Tab-separated table of C-alpha atoms in Angstrom:
chain	number	residue	atom	x	y	z
N	273	MET	CA	-5.655	3.120	-16.602
N	274	SER	CA	-7.983	1.545	-13.944
N	275	GLY	CA	-8.095	-0.170	-10.890
N	276	ILE	CA	-9.547	-1.091	-7.709
N	277	ILE	CA	-8.613	-0.903	-4.078
N	278	GLY	CA	-7.866	-3.911	-1.912
N	279	ARG	CA	-6.968	-5.137	1.240
N	280	LYS	CA	-4.305	-7.936	2.093
N	281	ILE	CA	-6.003	-10.959	3.756
N	282	GLY	CA	-3.123	-14.032	3.959
N	283	MET	CA	-1.729	-16.461	0.940
N	284	THR	CA	-2.392	-19.448	-0.663
N	285	SER	CA	-1.992	-22.070	-3.558
N	286	VAL	CA	-4.296	-23.469	-6.162
N	287	TYR	CA	-3.527	-25.146	-9.086
N	288	GLY	CA	-3.956	-24.091	-12.724
N	289	ALA	CA	-5.181	-25.191	-15.562
N	290	ASP	CA	-1.683	-26.373	-16.734
N	291	GLY	CA	-2.215	-29.446	-13.637
N	292	ARG	CA	0.641	-26.850	-11.675
N	293	ASN	CA	0.294	-25.283	-8.005
N	294	VAL	CA	0.679	-21.800	-8.425
N	295	ALA	CA	1.385	-19.776	-4.692
N	296	CYS	CA	-0.568	-17.016	-5.052
N	297	THR	CA	-2.263	-13.957	-2.566
N	298	VAL	CA	-5.158	-13.062	-1.526
N	299	ILE	CA	-6.846	-9.842	-1.890
N	300	GLU	CA	-10.396	-8.226	-0.883
N	301	ALA	CA	-11.179	-6.152	-3.786
N	302	GLY	CA	-13.396	-3.233	-3.091
N	303	PRO	CA	-16.427	-2.411	-3.892
N	304	CYS	CA	-15.345	1.473	-4.241
N	305	VAL	CA	-17.331	3.974	-4.401
N	306	ILE	CA	-16.795	6.353	-6.960
N	307	THR	CA	-16.148	9.740	-4.567
N	308	GLN	CA	-15.266	12.104	-7.189
N	309	VAL	CA	-15.300	12.510	-11.543
N	310	LYS	CA	-12.382	14.705	-12.776
N	311	ASN	CA	-12.418	15.576	-16.606
N	312	GLU	CA	-10.288	18.012	-18.799
N	313	GLU	CA	-12.946	20.764	-18.943
N	314	THR	CA	-13.462	21.911	-14.829
N	315	ASP	CA	-9.720	19.778	-13.876
N	316	GLY	CA	-7.267	19.658	-16.949
N	317	TYR	CA	-7.066	15.481	-16.436
N	318	ASN	CA	-9.481	13.078	-16.206
N	319	ALA	CA	-9.792	10.246	-13.838
N	320	VAL	CA	-11.430	9.248	-11.073
N	321	GLN	CA	-11.726	9.182	-7.586
N	322	LEU	CA	-12.256	5.349	-5.472
N	323	ALA	CA	-13.411	5.049	-2.404
N	324	TYR	CA	-13.000	2.014	0.239
N	325	GLY	CA	-13.366	0.784	4.041
N	326	GLU	CA	-14.892	2.439	6.623
N	327	ARG	CA	-14.467	4.557	8.667
N	328	LYS	CA	-16.329	5.993	11.957
N	329	GLU	CA	-17.562	8.914	11.509
N	330	LYS	CA	-17.044	10.679	14.807
N	331	ARG	CA	-12.802	10.309	13.764
N	332	THR	CA	-13.620	11.491	9.816
N	333	PRO	CA	-12.681	15.324	9.373
N	334	GLN	CA	-15.179	17.970	8.301
N	335	ALA	CA	-14.121	18.697	4.843
N	336	LEU	CA	-13.979	14.730	4.159
N	337	LEU	CA	-17.280	14.174	5.821
N	338	GLY	CA	-19.023	17.057	3.303
N	339	HIS	CA	-16.767	15.102	0.031
N	340	PHE	CA	-18.040	11.752	0.863
N	341	LYS	CA	-21.625	13.270	1.729
N	342	LYS	CA	-21.544	14.530	-2.302
N	343	ALA	CA	-21.537	11.265	-3.163
N	344	ASP	CA	-24.515	9.861	-0.697
N	345	THR	CA	-21.860	7.235	1.133
N	346	THR	CA	-20.441	6.789	4.351
N	347	PRO	CA	-16.782	7.585	5.314
N	348	LYS	CA	-14.883	6.051	3.412
N	349	SER	CA	-10.779	5.575	5.028
N	350	LYS	CA	-8.902	5.169	2.116
N	351	VAL	CA	-9.074	7.461	-1.484
N	352	VAL	CA	-7.975	6.966	-4.700
N	353	GLU	CA	-7.723	8.428	-7.364
N	354	PHE	CA	-6.981	6.367	-11.299
N	355	ARG	CA	-6.113	8.919	-14.110
N	356	ASP	CA	-8.054	7.707	-17.582
N	357	PHE	CA	-9.923	5.513	-15.998
N	358	ARG	CA	-11.071	2.417	-18.679
N	359	LEU	CA	-12.855	4.044	-21.860
N	360	GLU	CA	-15.315	1.362	-20.736
N	361	PHE	CA	-16.616	2.972	-18.237
N	362	GLU	CA	-17.275	6.021	-19.589
N	363	GLY	CA	-21.468	5.483	-19.499
N	364	GLY	CA	-21.049	3.768	-16.138
N	365	ILE	CA	-19.090	6.754	-14.697
N	366	GLU	CA	-21.725	8.934	-11.760
N	367	LEU	CA	-20.637	10.029	-8.329
N	368	GLY	CA	-21.867	7.396	-6.055
N	369	LYS	CA	-21.186	4.349	-8.651
N	370	GLU	CA	-20.186	1.055	-6.243
N	371	VAL	CA	-17.318	-0.600	-8.623
N	372	SER	CA	-16.810	-3.997	-8.352
N	373	VAL	CA	-13.836	-6.108	-8.865
N	374	GLN	CA	-14.864	-8.294	-11.570
N	375	ASP	CA	-16.147	-5.259	-13.368
N	376	VAL	CA	-12.651	-4.044	-13.710
N	377	PHE	CA	-10.696	-7.447	-13.247
N	378	GLU	CA	-11.516	-11.208	-15.283
N	379	GLU	CA	-9.607	-14.158	-14.827
N	380	GLY	CA	-6.485	-14.588	-17.294
N	381	ASP	CA	-6.109	-10.754	-16.632
N	382	PHE	CA	-2.446	-9.217	-15.694
N	383	LEU	CA	-2.209	-6.414	-13.151
N	384	ASP	CA	-0.171	-4.734	-11.199
N	385	VAL	CA	-0.166	-4.633	-7.601
N	386	LYS	CA	0.924	-0.802	-5.000
N	387	GLY	CA	1.393	-1.674	-1.485
N	388	VAL	CA	3.729	-0.632	1.476
N	389	SER	CA	6.004	-3.116	2.524
N	390	LYS	CA	6.823	-3.806	6.447
N	391	GLY	CA	8.982	-2.129	8.071
N	392	LYS	CA	12.313	-3.461	9.027
N	393	GLY	CA	14.123	-1.102	11.343
N	394	PHE	CA	16.924	-0.055	10.711
N	395	GLN	CA	19.617	-3.153	10.057
N	396	GLY	CA	22.967	-3.012	8.846
N	397	VAL	CA	24.056	-3.971	5.887
N	398	VAL	CA	24.153	-7.275	5.001
N	399	LYS	CA	20.230	-7.917	5.651
N	400	ARG	CA	19.551	-4.266	4.021
N	401	HIS	CA	21.904	-4.838	0.547
N	402	GLY	CA	22.912	-8.338	0.923
N	403	PHE	CA	26.905	-7.649	1.855
N	404	GLY	CA	29.041	-10.631	2.508
N	405	GLY	CA	30.842	-8.885	5.530
N	406	VAL	CA	34.458	-10.628	6.026
N	407	GLY	CA	33.562	-14.310	5.551
N	408	GLN	CA	36.882	-15.565	7.426
N	409	ALA	CA	37.441	-15.812	10.900
N	410	THR	CA	41.547	-15.595	11.142
N	411	HIS	CA	43.621	-13.424	9.538
N	412	GLY	CA	43.503	-10.718	12.214
N	413	GLN	CA	39.696	-9.589	11.765
N	414	HIS	CA	37.725	-8.885	14.578
N	415	ASN	CA	34.214	-8.112	15.157
N	416	ARG	CA	34.258	-7.299	11.889
N	417	LEU	CA	31.217	-10.185	10.354
N	418	ARG	CA	28.940	-8.462	9.053
N	419	ALA	CA	30.373	-4.765	8.799
N	420	PRO	CA	29.945	-2.542	6.249
N	421	GLY	CA	34.176	-1.969	5.430
N	422	SER	CA	35.645	0.683	3.130
N	423	ILE	CA	33.138	3.518	2.010
N	424	GLY	CA	35.349	6.367	0.758
N	425	ALA	CA	38.687	6.444	-1.560
N	426	ALA	CA	41.154	9.045	0.010
N	427	SER	CA	41.916	12.728	0.356
N	428	TYR	CA	40.582	12.395	-3.109
N	429	PRO	CA	37.503	12.633	-3.120
N	430	ALA	CA	37.723	13.627	-0.002
N	431	ARG	CA	34.010	12.532	0.387
N	432	VAL	CA	32.091	9.320	0.419
N	433	PHE	CA	29.342	9.412	-3.757
N	434	LYS	CA	26.022	9.827	-2.751
N	435	GLY	CA	23.444	6.760	-3.101
N	436	MET	CA	26.722	5.002	-1.014
N	437	LYS	CA	24.804	1.627	0.202
N	438	MET	CA	25.047	1.376	4.328
N	439	ALA	CA	22.990	0.867	7.267
N	440	GLY	CA	19.767	2.616	8.024
N	441	GLN	CA	16.010	2.773	7.911
N	442	THR	CA	14.267	-0.534	5.823
N	443	GLY	CA	11.088	-1.276	4.531
N	444	ASN	CA	8.772	0.495	4.756
N	445	LYS	CA	8.172	1.818	0.716
N	446	SER	CA	5.818	2.232	-1.496
N	447	VAL	CA	6.860	-1.191	-4.156
N	448	LYS	CA	5.060	-1.853	-7.142
N	449	VAL	CA	4.942	-5.828	-8.460
N	450	THR	CA	4.153	-6.062	-11.992
N	451	ASN	CA	2.667	-8.331	-14.248
N	452	LEU	CA	0.896	-10.498	-11.469
N	453	LYS	CA	-2.075	-13.380	-12.957
N	454	VAL	CA	-5.055	-13.248	-12.185
N	455	MET	CA	-6.174	-16.118	-11.209
N	456	LYS	CA	-9.480	-16.585	-9.706
N	457	ILE	CA	-11.864	-14.441	-8.885
N	458	LEU	CA	-14.858	-15.425	-6.242
N	459	ALA	CA	-17.476	-12.405	-7.011
N	460	ASP	CA	-19.339	-13.005	-4.034
N	461	GLU	CA	-16.683	-12.323	-1.314
N	462	ASN	CA	-14.927	-10.060	-3.712
N	463	LEU	CA	-12.126	-12.129	-3.495
N	464	ILE	CA	-9.939	-11.648	-6.400
N	465	LEU	CA	-6.258	-14.545	-6.282
N	466	VAL	CA	-3.833	-13.566	-7.963
N	467	SER	CA	-0.077	-14.843	-8.668
N	468	GLY	CA	2.879	-14.530	-6.577
N	469	SER	CA	3.461	-12.293	-3.783
N	470	VAL	CA	2.397	-8.158	-3.086
N	471	PRO	CA	3.981	-5.854	-0.117
N	472	GLY	CA	2.509	-5.480	2.942
N	473	ALA	CA	1.482	-7.093	6.061
N	474	LYS	CA	-1.686	-8.820	6.614
N	475	ASN	CA	-4.472	-6.300	6.503
N	476	SER	CA	-2.586	-4.167	4.726
N	477	TYR	CA	-4.161	-1.532	1.728
N	478	LEU	CA	-2.848	-2.617	-1.797
N	479	ILE	CA	-4.123	-0.509	-5.218
N	480	LEU	CA	-4.788	-2.816	-8.699
N	481	GLU	CA	-3.866	-1.417	-11.762
N	482	LYS	CA	-4.660	-2.965	-14.994
């Protein structure tokens, strides 16, 4: 699995080859620096660690400063490991080398995007799970329009089943969106346009996997 780290810029739309207007997300992908190369002999598996985004040196722990110094690069803010990096990279993988978006993806490819969804705070069952509420304003209904209703049976089973849909913290979870098409790559600006929406707020980090 190969990939690259990016940052969400925003959304726009482009026209495809068939003339249809496609909503797209603009992502600044890379350039990333290879900060560690793992192999089966020493680590038990093959992987490549990429780093992206600048970070102040005074806010970086000494252990990480030494780690980045080995790769002869400045401190980075986001570090991600990609296992079994694509075979055609085997000859060109070395510590400190830069990986750009055009090295990993081409227009027309399909990719998966992983990010952290926007946090919504503590939400009720209507917003969190799509409950319909009571749906009527008569027959004795009083202040129950958005209530969850019953959550169990009676003296048997005398407990609430695990996984019961209830109110609670919504969003702020790791979400992966699969099979998004690469609509356009602007190599000079390190930008990639993918079809559809991706999780997270603007400027949040994303992991693009092939």
